[in-house]
Structure formats: C-alpha cells, structure tokens
PDB file of C-alpha atoms and ligand atoms in Angstrom:
ATOM      1  CA  MET A   1      63.965  56.114  64.169  1.00 78.00           C
ATOM      2  CA  ALA A   2      63.881  52.442  64.953  1.00 94.00           C
ATOM      3  CA  ILE A   3      64.127  50.067  67.470  1.00 97.00           C
ATOM      4  CA  ARG A   4      67.125  47.873  66.629  1.00 98.00           C
ATOM      5  CA  ASN A   5      67.924  44.346  67.678  1.00 98.00           C
ATOM      6  CA  ILE A   6      69.925  44.053  70.550  1.00 98.00           C
ATOM      7  CA  ARG A   7      72.823  41.232  70.388  1.00 98.00           C
ATOM      8  CA  GLU A   8      73.294  39.190  73.044  1.00 98.00           C
ATOM      9  CA  ILE A   9      76.537  37.566  74.668  1.00 96.00           C
ATOM     10  CA  GLY A  10      77.965  34.889  72.467  1.00 96.00           C
ATOM     11  CA  ASP A  11      77.547  36.681  69.248  1.00 98.00           C
ATOM     12  CA  PRO A  12      81.210  37.380  68.134  1.00 98.00           C
ATOM     13  CA  VAL A  13      80.058  41.164  67.477  1.00 98.00           C
ATOM     14  CA  LEU A  14      80.533  41.834  70.832  1.00 98.00           C
ATOM     15  CA  ASN A  15      83.895  40.777  71.219  1.00 98.00           C
ATOM     16  CA  LYS A  16      85.564  42.854  68.440  1.00 98.00           C
ATOM     17  CA  LYS A  17      86.934  46.411  68.545  1.00 98.00           C
ATOM     18  CA  CYS A  18      85.023  49.132  67.094  1.00 98.00           C
ATOM     19  CA  LYS A  19      86.210  51.401  64.449  1.00 98.00           C
ATOM     20  CA  GLU A  20      86.777  55.355  65.048  1.00 98.00           C
ATOM     21  CA  VAL A  21      83.954  57.506  63.442  1.00 98.00           C
ATOM     22  CA  LYS A  22      85.759  59.838  60.871  1.00 98.00           C
ATOM     23  CA  GLU A  23      82.805  61.876  59.829  1.00 97.00           C
ATOM     24  CA  MET A  24      79.244  62.327  60.585  1.00 98.00           C
ATOM     25  CA  THR A  25      77.183  60.609  57.783  1.00 97.00           C
ATOM     26  CA  GLU A  26      73.067  60.628  57.697  1.00 97.00           C
ATOM     27  CA  ARG A  27      73.681  56.935  58.506  1.00 97.00           C
ATOM     28  CA  THR A  28      75.607  57.508  61.387  1.00 98.00           C
ATOM     29  CA  ARG A  29      73.184  60.060  62.449  1.00 98.00           C
ATOM     30  CA  GLU A  30      70.501  57.754  62.369  1.00 98.00           C
ATOM     31  CA  LEU A  31      72.273  55.122  64.032  1.00 98.00           C
ATOM     32  CA  ILE A  32      72.577  57.565  67.125  1.00 98.00           C
ATOM     33  CA  ASP A  33      68.904  58.207  66.680  1.00 98.00           C
ATOM     34  CA  ASP A  34      68.006  54.517  66.546  1.00 98.00           C
ATOM     35  CA  MET A  35      70.439  53.656  69.564  1.00 98.00           C
ATOM     36  CA  LEU A  36      68.502  56.357  72.117  1.00 98.00           C
ATOM     37  CA  GLU A  37      65.305  54.815  70.920  1.00 98.00           C
ATOM     38  CA  THR A  38      66.587  51.383  71.866  1.00 98.00           C
ATOM     39  CA  MET A  39      67.844  52.122  74.744  1.00 98.00           C
ATOM     40  CA  TYR A  40      64.942  54.017  76.112  1.00 97.00           C
ATOM     41  CA  GLU A  41      62.515  51.445  74.683  1.00 97.00           C
ATOM     42  CA  ALA A  42      64.099  48.498  76.710  1.00 96.00           C
ATOM     43  CA  ASP A  43      64.683  50.984  79.652  1.00 92.00           C
ATOM     44  CA  GLY A  44      68.399  51.082  79.891  1.00 94.00           C
ATOM     45  CA  VAL A  45      70.512  53.315  80.763  1.00 94.00           C
ATOM     46  CA  GLY A  46      73.239  52.795  78.403  1.00 98.00           C
ATOM     47  CA  LEU A  47      73.735  51.074  75.035  1.00 98.00           C
ATOM     48  CA  ALA A  48      76.933  50.664  72.434  1.00 98.00           C
ATOM     49  CA  ALA A  49      77.421  50.563  68.681  1.00 98.00           C
ATOM     50  CA  PRO A  50      78.292  46.780  68.973  1.00 98.00           C
ATOM     51  CA  GLN A  51      75.041  45.791  70.963  1.00 98.00           C
ATOM     52  CA  VAL A  52      73.016  46.663  67.595  1.00 98.00           C
ATOM     53  CA  GLY A  53      75.737  45.043  65.360  1.00 98.00           C
ATOM     54  CA  ILE A  54      77.561  47.982  64.567  1.00 98.00           C
ATOM     55  CA  LEU A  55      81.190  48.402  64.886  1.00 98.00           C
ATOM     56  CA  LYS A  56      81.511  52.076  65.659  1.00 98.00           C
ATOM     57  CA  ARG A  57      83.249  53.670  68.305  1.00 98.00           C
ATOM     58  CA  ILE A  58      79.703  55.165  69.685  1.00 98.00           C
ATOM     59  CA  CYS A  59      77.827  54.732  72.786  1.00 98.00           C
ATOM     60  CA  VAL A  60      74.878  56.691  74.487  1.00 98.00           C
ATOM     61  CA  ILE A  61      73.803  56.826  78.187  1.00 98.00           C
ATOM     62  CA  ASP A  62      71.287  58.439  80.132  1.00 98.00           C
ATOM     63  CA  VAL A  63      71.126  57.819  84.021  1.00 97.00           C
ATOM     64  CA  GLY A  64      68.618  59.687  84.796  1.00 96.00           C
ATOM     65  CA  GLU A  65      69.917  63.201  83.654  1.00 96.00           C
ATOM     66  CA  GLY A  66      69.538  63.393  80.092  1.00 97.00           C
ATOM     67  CA  PRO A  67      70.971  61.821  77.111  1.00 98.00           C
ATOM     68  CA  ILE A  68      74.301  61.811  76.438  1.00 98.00           C
ATOM     69  CA  VAL A  69      76.027  60.847  73.009  1.00 98.00           C
ATOM     70  CA  PHE A  70      79.714  59.969  72.852  1.00 98.00           C
ATOM     71  CA  VAL A  71      81.654  59.261  69.438  1.00 98.00           C
ATOM     72  CA  ASN A  72      85.189  58.106  69.699  1.00 98.00           C
ATOM     73  CA  PRO A  73      85.285  58.187  73.659  1.00 98.00           C
ATOM     74  CA  LYS A  74      88.562  57.985  75.556  1.00 98.00           C
ATOM     75  CA  VAL A  75      88.416  57.698  79.417  1.00 98.00           C
ATOM     76  CA  VAL A  76      91.599  60.405  80.269  1.00 98.00           C
ATOM     77  CA  GLU A  77      91.568  59.976  84.301  1.00 98.00           C
ATOM     78  CA  THR A  78      89.972  57.492  86.889  1.00 98.00           C
ATOM     79  CA  SER A  79      89.762  57.552  90.816  1.00 98.00           C
ATOM     80  CA  GLY A  80      88.785  55.916  93.265  1.00 98.00           C
ATOM     81  CA  GLU A  81      86.483  52.735  93.221  1.00 98.00           C
ATOM     82  CA  GLN A  82      83.215  51.459  94.208  1.00 98.00           C
ATOM     83  CA  THR A  83      81.792  48.097  93.840  1.00 97.00           C
ATOM     84  CA  GLY A  84      78.517  46.962  93.010  1.00 95.00           C
ATOM     85  CA  HIS A  85      75.859  44.968  91.080  1.00 93.00           C
ATOM     86  CA  GLU A  86      76.310  45.743  87.247  1.00 95.00           C
ATOM     87  CA  GLY A  87      74.283  44.360  84.319  1.00 95.00           C
ATOM     88  CA  CYS A  88      74.074  44.485  80.432  1.00 97.00           C
ATOM     89  CA  LEU A  89      71.127  44.615  77.817  1.00 97.00           C
ATOM     90  CA  SER A  90      73.457  41.965  76.031  1.00 98.00           C
ATOM     91  CA  VAL A  91      73.005  39.706  79.540  1.00 97.00           C
ATOM     92  CA  PRO A  92      69.579  39.688  79.687  1.00 94.00           C
ATOM     93  CA  GLY A  93      68.143  38.816  83.259  1.00 93.00           C
ATOM     94  CA  LYS A  94      71.610  38.777  85.028  1.00 95.00           C
ATOM     95  CA  SER A  95      73.665  41.069  86.958  1.00 94.00           C
ATOM     96  CA  GLY A  96      76.947  40.576  88.772  1.00 95.00           C
ATOM     97  CA  VAL A  97      79.262  42.604  91.279  1.00 96.00           C
ATOM     98  CA  VAL A  98      81.756  44.732  89.208  1.00 98.00           C
ATOM     99  CA  THR A  99      84.669  47.032  90.827  1.00 98.00           C
ATOM    100  CA  ARG A 100      84.858  50.028  88.713  1.00 98.00           C
ATOM    101  CA  PRO A 101      86.158  53.820  89.269  1.00 98.00           C
ATOM    102  CA  ASN A 102      84.224  56.139  91.017  1.00 98.00           C
ATOM    103  CA  TYR A 103      85.424  58.954  89.160  1.00 98.00           C
ATOM    104  CA  VAL A 104      85.762  58.878  85.482  1.00 98.00           C
ATOM    105  CA  LYS A 105      86.882  61.594  82.746  1.00 98.00           C
ATOM    106  CA  VAL A 106      86.038  61.179  79.029  1.00 98.00           C
ATOM    107  CA  ALA A 107      87.001  63.349  76.205  1.00 98.00           C
ATOM    108  CA  ALA A 108      84.707  62.184  73.102  1.00 98.00           C
ATOM    109  CA  LEU A 109      83.026  63.738  70.342  1.00 98.00           C
ATOM    110  CA  ASP A 110      79.274  64.971  70.441  1.00 98.00           C
ATOM    111  CA  ALA A 111      77.068  63.949  67.368  1.00 97.00           C
ATOM    112  CA  GLU A 112      77.824  66.892  65.903  1.00 97.00           C
ATOM    113  CA  MET A 113      81.571  65.763  65.975  1.00 98.00           C
ATOM    114  CA  ASN A 114      82.296  68.724  68.381  1.00 98.00           C
ATOM    115  CA  PRO A 115      84.780  67.846  71.260  1.00 98.00           C
ATOM    116  CA  VAL A 116      83.272  67.334  74.713  1.00 98.00           C
ATOM    117  CA  GLU A 117      84.431  66.592  78.029  1.00 98.00           C
ATOM    118  CA  MET A 118      82.546  65.004  80.759  1.00 98.00           C
ATOM    119  CA  GLU A 119      83.039  64.175  84.229  1.00 98.00           C
ATOM    120  CA  GLY A 120      81.101  61.609  86.208  1.00 98.00           C
ATOM    121  CA  THR A 121      80.676  59.831  89.749  1.00 98.00           C
ATOM    122  CA  GLU A 122      79.164  56.672  90.765  1.00 97.00           C
ATOM    123  CA  LEU A 123      76.175  55.426  88.416  1.00 97.00           C
ATOM    124  CA  LEU A 124      77.575  57.652  85.905  1.00 98.00           C
ATOM    125  CA  ALA A 125      81.377  56.559  86.089  1.00 98.00           C
ATOM    126  CA  ARG A 126      80.522  53.107  85.774  1.00 98.00           C
ATOM    127  CA  ALA A 127      78.171  53.349  82.895  1.00 98.00           C
ATOM    128  CA  MET A 128      80.462  55.310  81.038  1.00 98.00           C
ATOM    129  CA  MET A 129      83.494  52.646  81.875  1.00 98.00           C
ATOM    130  CA  HIS A 130      80.825  49.738  80.838  1.00 98.00           C
ATOM    131  CA  GLU A 131      80.208  51.189  77.583  1.00 98.00           C
ATOM    132  CA  ILE A 132      83.364  52.390  76.461  1.00 98.00           C
ATOM    133  CA  ASP A 133      84.788  48.620  77.153  1.00 98.00           C
ATOM    134  CA  HIS A 134      81.945  47.339  74.654  1.00 98.00           C
ATOM    135  CA  LEU A 135      83.626  49.426  72.084  1.00 98.00           C
ATOM    136  CA  ASP A 136      86.862  47.514  72.461  1.00 98.00           C
ATOM    137  CA  GLY A 137      84.897  43.987  72.974  1.00 98.00           C
ATOM    138  CA  HIS A 138      84.525  44.079  76.177  1.00 98.00           C
ATOM    139  CA  MET A 139      81.780  42.745  78.423  1.00 98.00           C
ATOM    140  CA  TYR A 140      81.414  42.905  82.153  1.00 98.00           C
ATOM    141  CA  THR A 141      80.980  39.755  82.831  1.00 97.00           C
ATOM    142  CA  GLU A 142      84.672  39.592  82.200  1.00 97.00           C
ATOM    143  CA  LEU A 143      85.026  41.660  85.264  1.00 97.00           C
ATOM    144  CA  VAL A 144      82.511  39.917  87.761  1.00 97.00           C
ATOM    145  CA  GLU A 145      83.504  38.790  91.044  1.00 96.00           C
ATOM    146  CA  GLY A 146      81.895  36.105  92.147  1.00 92.00           C
ATOM    147  CA  PRO A 147      78.250  34.467  90.360  1.00 91.00           C
ATOM    148  CA  LEU A 148      76.066  36.236  87.703  1.00 92.00           C
ATOM    149  CA  TYR A 149      72.653  36.454  89.711  1.00 90.00           C
ATOM    150  CA  GLU A 150      69.363  36.495  88.733  1.00 89.00           C
ATOM    151  CA  VAL A 151      68.030  40.183  88.315  1.00 83.00           C
ATOM    152  CA  GLY A 152      65.231  40.169  91.087  1.00 69.00           C
ATOM    153  CA  ALA A 153      67.083  38.358  93.279  1.00 58.00           C
ATOM    154  CA  GLU A 154      69.124  41.624  94.643  1.00 51.00           C
ATOM    155  CA  ASP A 155      68.380  45.006  95.407  1.00 54.00           C
ATOM    156  CA  GLU A 156      68.022  46.679  92.359  1.00 49.00           C
ATOM    157  CA  ASP A 157      68.564  50.085  93.560  1.00 50.00           C
ATOM    158  CA  GLU A 158      72.409  48.804  93.403  1.00 51.00           C
ATOM    159  CA  ILE A 159      72.057  47.309  90.023  1.00 52.00           C
ATOM    160  CA  TYR A 160      73.468  49.582  86.908  1.00 59.00           C
ATOM    161  CA  ASP A 161      70.797  48.533  84.389  1.00 58.00           C
ATOM    162  CA  ASP A 162      72.470  49.210  80.929  1.00 61.00           C
ATOM    163  CA  GLU A 163      69.395  47.134  80.003  1.00 49.00           C
TER     164      GLU A 163
HETATM  165 NI1   NI B   1      76.288  46.416  78.425  1.00 87.65          NI
END
C-alpha cells in the first residue's frame, strides 16, 4: 500500500470521463488499497480514482461507518434535497454550499466485482453524489451556490470533507 499524490483543481485529469473497469486485476486491487490509505491519511470521507490521476470508475467512501468501495457505480434513484457545505481534497482549504439529493441509491460492483446496491441519506448521499460526479469529470465547484469559503470560517460540522 502507498499514499498517492492527490491532484488539485486545474489538473486536466479531474475533468475527464473515467472508463469502466472490465476486470479486477492485481494493479486495480492495489489502486483501491492505495485510495483507501490515501483517503484515511488525508482524514477524508471520500476519494475518486481521477483524484489520484487514474481514469477508472472507482471511488472509496467512509463517512465513519467503515470503508465502501464502488467500482462502476451508477446512481439509480434519488429523492429529496439537502443544502450544505461541501469540500474536496482536490480543492484544499475551501468549502462551498451545494444542494444534493437527501437520499441516493447506488448500484455498483464491490472490490471483488460482485454487484452491490447501497442506499444513503444525508452525508452518505452527499458523498456518493460527490464521488460519482468525479468519475464523469465533474467537481463540486461547478454546483456551488455563492462563494467558496475558507475552511474553518464555517461551522465544520456542516462541512462534507471529501478531503
Ligand atoms: Ni472531491
């Protein structure tokens, strides 16, 4: 396992559409392990493969309930709405207000390429939308309502720290 370098906004890799994972290889397994390690080391709750420079449809999330690995995730259902602060490791030191669905259902493969479905509300729903957006080259900064704030200036409890 290794900590990977996290790409920052302005790096063109963050605006590219990622490719589906066709099979689980040793290299891809290592990528997933490294992504988890990199996310935890950065004290984050989510990380997508393009953030470490790899254009594969993989993201990892941990909102404090244990690690989630999504391979080729798809949003299959959303409902409701939540508006709150969001951040991203690729936009260090900043947060902004983003409206997301309050409920999300995702269909994906796990790290063993078994089909999984997962539902999330609130922070987990926000994290799933944010990370899956990364796989299509989208950053939360495209959705921000109002300015980007300096982290620390806002109530940190409300910040979704993908970082
Ligand atoms: Ni992010």
